[in-house]
Amino acid sequence: MPDRLVLLGSKGGPALRPGGPWPSSSLLQIGGRTIVVDCGLGVTRSLADAGIDLKGLDLIFITHLHSDHVLELGPLLHTAWTAGLATPVTVFGPPGTGHYWQRFCQAMEFDIAIRIADEGRPDIRELVSIDEFGEGQVVAQGSLKVSALRVDHPPVTDCFALRFEHGGKSVVFSADTAFFPALADFAEGADILVHEAMLEEGIERLVARTGNGARLREHLLASHSFAEEAGRIAGDAGVKRLVLNHLIPADDHEIGEADWIAAVRRTWMGDLTIARDGLVVELA
Ligand SMILES: [Zn+2]
Ligand SMILES: [Zn+2]
């Protein structure tokens, strides 16, 4: 299995629009491990479409508890379970992830109990373990290492960038963050930096479409990065490739790939990929 990154859901924010992309989720296959990063709506369908056998779920990471990153965590695990999951899955998430999972199982307790009794399934609550992490090293399993950096995503305080390393290859996810210079050290020399991004000219139209204008604009500007800022982090970190992801706006017909590229080129000239759902980036 070649090492690869698949952008499953590439839009920022929880809204769905006709024909538009899904909220945040990614698949990282590295060193024989199958790793899901974030579980926004659509993650289950997109993993299946990416050729992943849900029975083989292995590691799941949640960067923070905004719904566009966690809404489908329970349904993904439950669907994997009904698909025949028989091996343990560990979910690494910020404080509160255990609470979410416990309440999800409570909400589904009728179905869970009946499938255990009627279909002889193992107890999903024993198959899934939740590991709540903070800043620093999160995983050191053989040659797989994962570390976390708290980023700047107010008012959420537990929001973590993640760095995955295996066999000399490294992939860093920015999570949701305003321009955060410390991320450049954290991402230093990475093969791929997946960074969130906004495009200034799209924000006003998005705010007008969504209603709740002033507050939404305030949140976006305080908590997210412009594409130019993602380029600046990529340059300071000296990464080999920047993948712009969690695009805001992601479904504005007046904005195309060329606009995102032009914005990054103001600050950075290196290898660049603009995410779209299902896009595969090989880890050379
Ligand atoms: Zn988000
Ligand atoms: Zn967020």
GROMACS .gro file of C-alpha atoms and ligand atoms in nm:
model
  286
    1MET     CA    1   0.000   0.000   0.000
    2PRO     CA    2   0.163   0.329  -0.108
    3ASP     CA    3   0.176   0.607   0.150
    4ARG     CA    4  -0.082   0.867   0.058
    5LEU     CA    5  -0.302   1.146   0.180
    6VAL     CA    6  -0.664   1.163   0.065
    7LEU     CA    7  -0.861   1.481   0.123
    8LEU     CA    8  -1.205   1.340   0.195
    9GLY     CA    9  -1.389   1.657   0.293
   10SER     CA   10  -1.230   1.987   0.197
   11LYS     CA   11  -1.467   2.265   0.300
   12GLY     CA   12  -1.448   2.473   0.615
   13GLY     CA   13  -1.762   2.500   0.826
   14PRO     CA   14  -2.064   2.273   0.874
   15ALA     CA   15  -2.303   2.394   0.598
   16LEU     CA   16  -2.384   2.173   0.299
   17ARG     CA   17  -2.489   2.320  -0.033
   18PRO     CA   18  -2.611   2.144  -0.352
   19GLY     CA   19  -2.318   1.986  -0.532
   20GLY     CA   20  -2.073   2.137  -0.284
   21PRO     CA   21  -1.790   1.968  -0.093
   22TRP     CA   22  -1.813   1.792   0.245
   23PRO     CA   23  -1.687   1.932   0.578
   24SER     CA   24  -1.349   1.837   0.719
   25SER     CA   25  -1.204   1.487   0.710
   26SER     CA   26  -0.884   1.336   0.573
   27LEU     CA   27  -0.730   0.993   0.531
   28LEU     CA   28  -0.358   0.938   0.586
   29GLN     CA   29  -0.209   0.601   0.494
   30ILE     CA   30   0.146   0.587   0.618
   31GLY     CA   31   0.368   0.293   0.710
   32GLY     CA   32   0.079   0.049   0.673
   33ARG     CA   33  -0.140   0.241   0.917
   34THR     CA   34  -0.484   0.375   0.826
   35ILE     CA   35  -0.536   0.707   0.997
   36VAL     CA   36  -0.846   0.926   0.981
   37VAL     CA   37  -0.800   1.291   1.073
   38ASP     CA   38  -1.127   1.462   1.168
   39CYS     CA   39  -1.474   1.323   1.117
   40GLY     CA   40  -1.694   1.591   0.964
   41LEU     CA   41  -2.018   1.496   0.794
   42GLY     CA   42  -1.955   1.263   0.498
   43VAL     CA   43  -1.646   1.089   0.637
   44THR     CA   44  -1.800   0.740   0.629
   45ARG     CA   45  -1.918   0.759   0.267
   46SER     CA   46  -1.590   0.919   0.157
   47LEU     CA   47  -1.373   0.655   0.327
   48ALA     CA   48  -1.574   0.382   0.154
   49ASP     CA   49  -1.535   0.565  -0.179
   50ALA     CA   50  -1.159   0.591  -0.116
   51GLY     CA   51  -1.147   0.211  -0.103
   52ILE     CA   52  -1.114   0.175   0.272
   53ASP     CA   53  -1.272  -0.135   0.427
   54LEU     CA   54  -1.441   0.009   0.735
   55LYS     CA   55  -1.365  -0.314   0.924
   56GLY     CA   56  -0.999  -0.209   0.902
   57LEU     CA   57  -1.040   0.122   1.088
   58ASP     CA   58  -0.728   0.171   1.296
   59LEU     CA   59  -0.652   0.518   1.433
   60ILE     CA   60  -0.875   0.825   1.439
   61PHE     CA   61  -0.764   1.176   1.537
   62ILE     CA   62  -0.993   1.468   1.613
   63THR     CA   63  -0.828   1.812   1.610
   64HIS     CA   64  -1.108   1.990   1.800
   65LEU     CA   65  -1.474   1.954   1.884
   66HIS     CA   66  -1.632   2.195   1.633
   67SER     CA   67  -1.907   2.000   1.458
   68ASP     CA   68  -1.748   2.028   1.113
   69HIS     CA   69  -1.466   1.810   1.256
   70VAL     CA   70  -1.650   1.568   1.484
   71LEU     CA   71  -2.018   1.539   1.386
   72GLU     CA   72  -1.979   1.200   1.216
   73LEU     CA   73  -1.731   1.035   1.456
   74GLY     CA   74  -2.001   0.825   1.627
   75PRO     CA   75  -2.178   0.730   1.303
   76LEU     CA   76  -1.841   0.630   1.145
   77LEU     CA   77  -1.753   0.401   1.436
   78HIS     CA   78  -2.105   0.259   1.451
   79THR     CA   79  -2.113   0.192   1.076
   80ALA     CA   80  -1.770   0.024   1.095
   81TRP     CA   81  -1.906  -0.189   1.378
   82THR     CA   82  -2.212  -0.300   1.180
   83ALA     CA   83  -1.976  -0.369   0.887
   84GLY     CA   84  -1.798  -0.628   1.104
   85LEU     CA   85  -1.531  -0.434   1.292
   86ALA     CA   86  -1.369  -0.684   1.524
   87THR     CA   87  -1.037  -0.519   1.608
   88PRO     CA   88  -0.984  -0.233   1.853
   89VAL     CA   89  -0.994   0.126   1.732
   90THR     CA   90  -0.839   0.414   1.922
   91VAL     CA   91  -0.975   0.764   1.891
   92PHE     CA   92  -0.736   1.041   1.991
   93GLY     CA   93  -0.918   1.364   2.059
   94PRO     CA   94  -0.915   1.674   2.277
   95PRO     CA   95  -1.071   1.675   2.625
   96GLY     CA   96  -1.446   1.616   2.580
   97THR     CA   97  -1.409   1.347   2.313
   98GLY     CA   98  -1.485   1.074   2.571
   99HIS     CA   99  -1.800   1.259   2.677
  100TYR     CA  100  -1.916   1.282   2.315
  101TRP     CA  101  -1.858   0.908   2.259
  102GLN     CA  102  -2.027   0.803   2.582
  103ARG     CA  103  -2.334   1.013   2.499
  104PHE     CA  104  -2.340   0.886   2.140
  105CYS     CA  105  -2.350   0.527   2.267
  106GLN     CA  106  -2.628   0.626   2.506
  107ALA     CA  107  -2.826   0.783   2.221
  108MET     CA  108  -2.784   0.459   2.022
  109GLU     CA  109  -2.826   0.217   2.312
  110PHE     CA  110  -3.140   0.052   2.176
  111ASP     CA  111  -2.965  -0.040   1.852
  112ILE     CA  112  -2.637  -0.136   2.017
  113ALA     CA  113  -2.805  -0.368   2.269
  114ILE     CA  114  -3.026  -0.532   2.009
  115ARG     CA  115  -2.738  -0.599   1.768
  116ILE     CA  116  -2.529  -0.754   2.045
  117ALA     CA  117  -2.820  -0.979   2.150
  118ASP     CA  118  -2.967  -1.051   1.806
  119GLU     CA  119  -2.659  -1.058   1.581
  120GLY     CA  120  -2.399  -1.172   1.833
  121ARG     CA  121  -2.176  -0.868   1.779
  122PRO     CA  122  -1.900  -0.772   2.022
  123ASP     CA  123  -1.977  -0.472   2.242
  124ILE     CA  124  -1.877  -0.158   2.049
  125ARG     CA  125  -1.802   0.016   2.381
  126GLU     CA  126  -1.524  -0.237   2.441
  127LEU     CA  127  -1.383  -0.215   2.087
  128VAL     CA  128  -1.340   0.161   2.088
  129SER     CA  129  -1.108   0.339   2.326
  130ILE     CA  130  -1.085   0.713   2.361
  131ASP     CA  131  -0.751   0.874   2.438
  132GLU     CA  132  -0.781   1.243   2.523
  133PHE     CA  133  -0.458   1.430   2.450
  134GLY     CA  134  -0.302   1.769   2.506
  135GLU     CA  135   0.003   1.938   2.363
  136GLY     CA  136   0.318   1.729   2.308
  137GLN     CA  137   0.373   1.369   2.206
  138VAL     CA  138   0.047   1.184   2.147
  139VAL     CA  139   0.156   0.853   1.996
  140ALA     CA  140   0.483   0.660   1.977
  141GLN     CA  141   0.395   0.316   1.838
  142GLY     CA  142   0.688   0.148   1.667
  143SER     CA  143   0.805   0.388   1.402
  144LEU     CA  144   0.484   0.594   1.401
  145LYS     CA  145   0.509   0.915   1.598
  146VAL     CA  146   0.236   1.174   1.639
  147SER     CA  147   0.266   1.503   1.821
  148ALA     CA  148   0.026   1.790   1.887
  149LEU     CA  149   0.058   2.167   1.904
  150ARG     CA  150  -0.213   2.388   2.053
  151VAL     CA  151  -0.309   2.645   1.787
  152ASP     CA  152  -0.502   2.972   1.792
  153HIS     CA  153  -0.872   2.907   1.727
  154PRO     CA  154  -1.073   3.117   1.970
  155PRO     CA  155  -1.303   3.066   2.147
  156VAL     CA  156  -1.199   2.699   2.128
  157THR     CA  157  -0.889   2.647   2.343
  158ASP     CA  158  -0.838   2.274   2.285
  159CYS     CA  159  -0.759   2.282   1.914
  160PHE     CA  160  -0.445   2.098   1.802
  161ALA     CA  161  -0.229   2.086   1.494
  162LEU     CA  162  -0.097   1.732   1.441
  163ARG     CA  163   0.235   1.607   1.308
  164PHE     CA  164   0.258   1.246   1.181
  165GLU     CA  165   0.600   1.091   1.124
  166HIS     CA  166   0.695   0.752   0.990
  167GLY     CA  167   1.008   0.625   0.819
  168GLY     CA  168   1.148   0.972   0.758
  169LYS     CA  169   0.822   1.103   0.610
  170SER     CA  170   0.611   1.364   0.782
  171VAL     CA  171   0.268   1.515   0.732
  172VAL     CA  172   0.137   1.807   0.936
  173PHE     CA  173  -0.223   1.922   0.970
  174SER     CA  174  -0.275   2.280   1.089
  175ALA     CA  175  -0.625   2.214   1.227
  176ASP     CA  176  -0.835   2.534   1.242
  177THR     CA  177  -0.622   2.832   1.333
  178ALA     CA  178  -0.565   3.200   1.287
  179PHE     CA  179  -0.218   3.289   1.154
  180PHE     CA  180   0.005   3.116   1.408
  181PRO     CA  181   0.382   3.159   1.357
  182ALA     CA  182   0.472   2.877   1.602
  183LEU     CA  183   0.318   2.638   1.352
  184ALA     CA  184   0.618   2.698   1.124
  185ASP     CA  185   0.857   2.539   1.378
  186PHE     CA  186   0.613   2.256   1.441
  187ALA     CA  187   0.588   2.186   1.065
  188GLU     CA  188   0.958   2.227   0.995
  189GLY     CA  189   1.075   2.029   0.694
  190ALA     CA  190   0.747   1.836   0.658
  191ASP     CA  191   0.680   1.657   0.331
  192ILE     CA  192   0.324   1.788   0.336
  193LEU     CA  193   0.163   2.069   0.532
  194VAL     CA  194  -0.217   2.061   0.517
  195HIS     CA  195  -0.319   2.413   0.616
  196GLU     CA  196  -0.662   2.569   0.648
  197ALA     CA  197  -0.735   2.877   0.436
  198MET     CA  198  -0.977   3.158   0.366
  199LEU     CA  199  -0.996   3.383   0.062
  200GLU     CA  200  -1.061   3.745   0.146
  201GLU     CA  201  -1.279   3.830  -0.153
  202GLY     CA  202  -1.513   3.540  -0.074
  203ILE     CA  203  -1.574   3.628   0.289
  204GLU     CA  204  -1.812   3.921   0.229
  205ARG     CA  205  -2.028   3.718  -0.011
  206LEU     CA  206  -2.030   3.425   0.233
  207VAL     CA  207  -2.131   3.649   0.521
  208ALA     CA  208  -2.413   3.800   0.312
  209ARG     CA  209  -2.541   3.452   0.213
  210THR     CA  210  -2.530   3.306   0.563
  211GLY     CA  211  -2.706   3.583   0.757
  212ASN     CA  212  -2.576   3.658   1.108
  213GLY     CA  213  -2.324   3.875   0.925
  214ALA     CA  214  -2.117   4.074   1.173
  215ARG     CA  215  -2.067   3.789   1.423
  216LEU     CA  216  -1.971   3.538   1.155
  217ARG     CA  217  -1.720   3.781   1.001
  218GLU     CA  218  -1.571   3.847   1.345
  219HIS     CA  219  -1.534   3.472   1.414
  220LEU     CA  220  -1.374   3.403   1.076
  221LEU     CA  221  -1.119   3.683   1.107
  222ALA     CA  222  -1.024   3.596   1.467
  223SER     CA  223  -1.004   3.219   1.424
  224HIS     CA  224  -0.893   3.133   1.070
  225SER     CA  225  -0.603   3.206   0.831
  226PHE     CA  226  -0.594   3.366   0.489
  227ALA     CA  227  -0.435   3.169   0.204
  228GLU     CA  228  -0.145   3.417   0.200
  229GLU     CA  229  -0.081   3.339   0.568
  230ALA     CA  230  -0.081   2.963   0.501
  231GLY     CA  231   0.182   3.035   0.234
  232ARG     CA  232   0.389   3.228   0.484
  233ILE     CA  233   0.383   2.936   0.731
  234ALA     CA  234   0.480   2.694   0.453
  235GLY     CA  235   0.775   2.916   0.359
  236ASP     CA  236   0.896   2.963   0.716
  237ALA     CA  237   0.864   2.589   0.781
  238GLY     CA  238   1.040   2.493   0.458
  239VAL     CA  239   0.784   2.224   0.377
  240LYS     CA  240   0.802   2.032   0.051
  241ARG     CA  241   0.433   2.075  -0.036
  242LEU     CA  242   0.148   2.289   0.090
  243VAL     CA  243  -0.206   2.157   0.064
  244LEU     CA  244  -0.470   2.425   0.115
  245ASN     CA  245  -0.769   2.268   0.286
  246HIS     CA  246  -1.076   2.360   0.497
  247LEU     CA  247  -1.148   2.618   0.229
  248ILE     CA  248  -1.366   2.916   0.320
  249PRO     CA  249  -1.557   2.975   0.104
  250ALA     CA  250  -1.552   2.636  -0.066
  251ASP     CA  251  -1.861   2.660  -0.282
  252ASP     CA  252  -1.861   3.011  -0.427
  253HIS     CA  253  -1.891   2.978  -0.804
  254GLU     CA  254  -1.700   3.300  -0.854
  255ILE     CA  255  -1.392   3.148  -0.684
  256GLY     CA  256  -1.184   2.882  -0.855
  257GLU     CA  257  -0.853   2.705  -0.801
  258ALA     CA  258  -0.666   2.986  -0.981
  259ASP     CA  259  -0.782   3.238  -0.717
  260TRP     CA  260  -0.647   3.023  -0.432
  261ILE     CA  261  -0.319   2.972  -0.615
  262ALA     CA  262  -0.283   3.345  -0.685
  263ALA     CA  263  -0.337   3.425  -0.315
  264VAL     CA  264  -0.067   3.179  -0.200
  265ARG     CA  265   0.176   3.300  -0.466
  266ARG     CA  266   0.186   3.639  -0.295
  267THR     CA  267   0.387   3.473  -0.017
  268TRP     CA  268   0.517   3.136  -0.135
  269MET     CA  269   0.629   2.974  -0.462
  270GLY     CA  270   0.672   2.609  -0.360
  271ASP     CA  271   0.472   2.297  -0.456
  272LEU     CA  272   0.105   2.363  -0.395
  273THR     CA  273  -0.215   2.160  -0.400
  274ILE     CA  274  -0.563   2.304  -0.357
  275ALA     CA  275  -0.780   2.044  -0.186
  276ARG     CA  276  -1.102   1.907  -0.329
  277ASP     CA  277  -1.302   1.612  -0.208
  278GLY     CA  278  -1.142   1.279  -0.296
  279LEU     CA  279  -0.811   1.430  -0.411
  280VAL     CA  280  -0.513   1.197  -0.355
  281VAL     CA  281  -0.165   1.331  -0.273
  282GLU     CA  282   0.104   1.064  -0.294
  283LEU     CA  283   0.371   1.072  -0.024
  284ALA     CA  284   0.672   1.029  -0.249
  285ZN      ZN  285  -1.359   2.390   1.096
  286ZN      ZN  286  -1.311   2.502   1.416
   0.00000   0.00000   0.00000
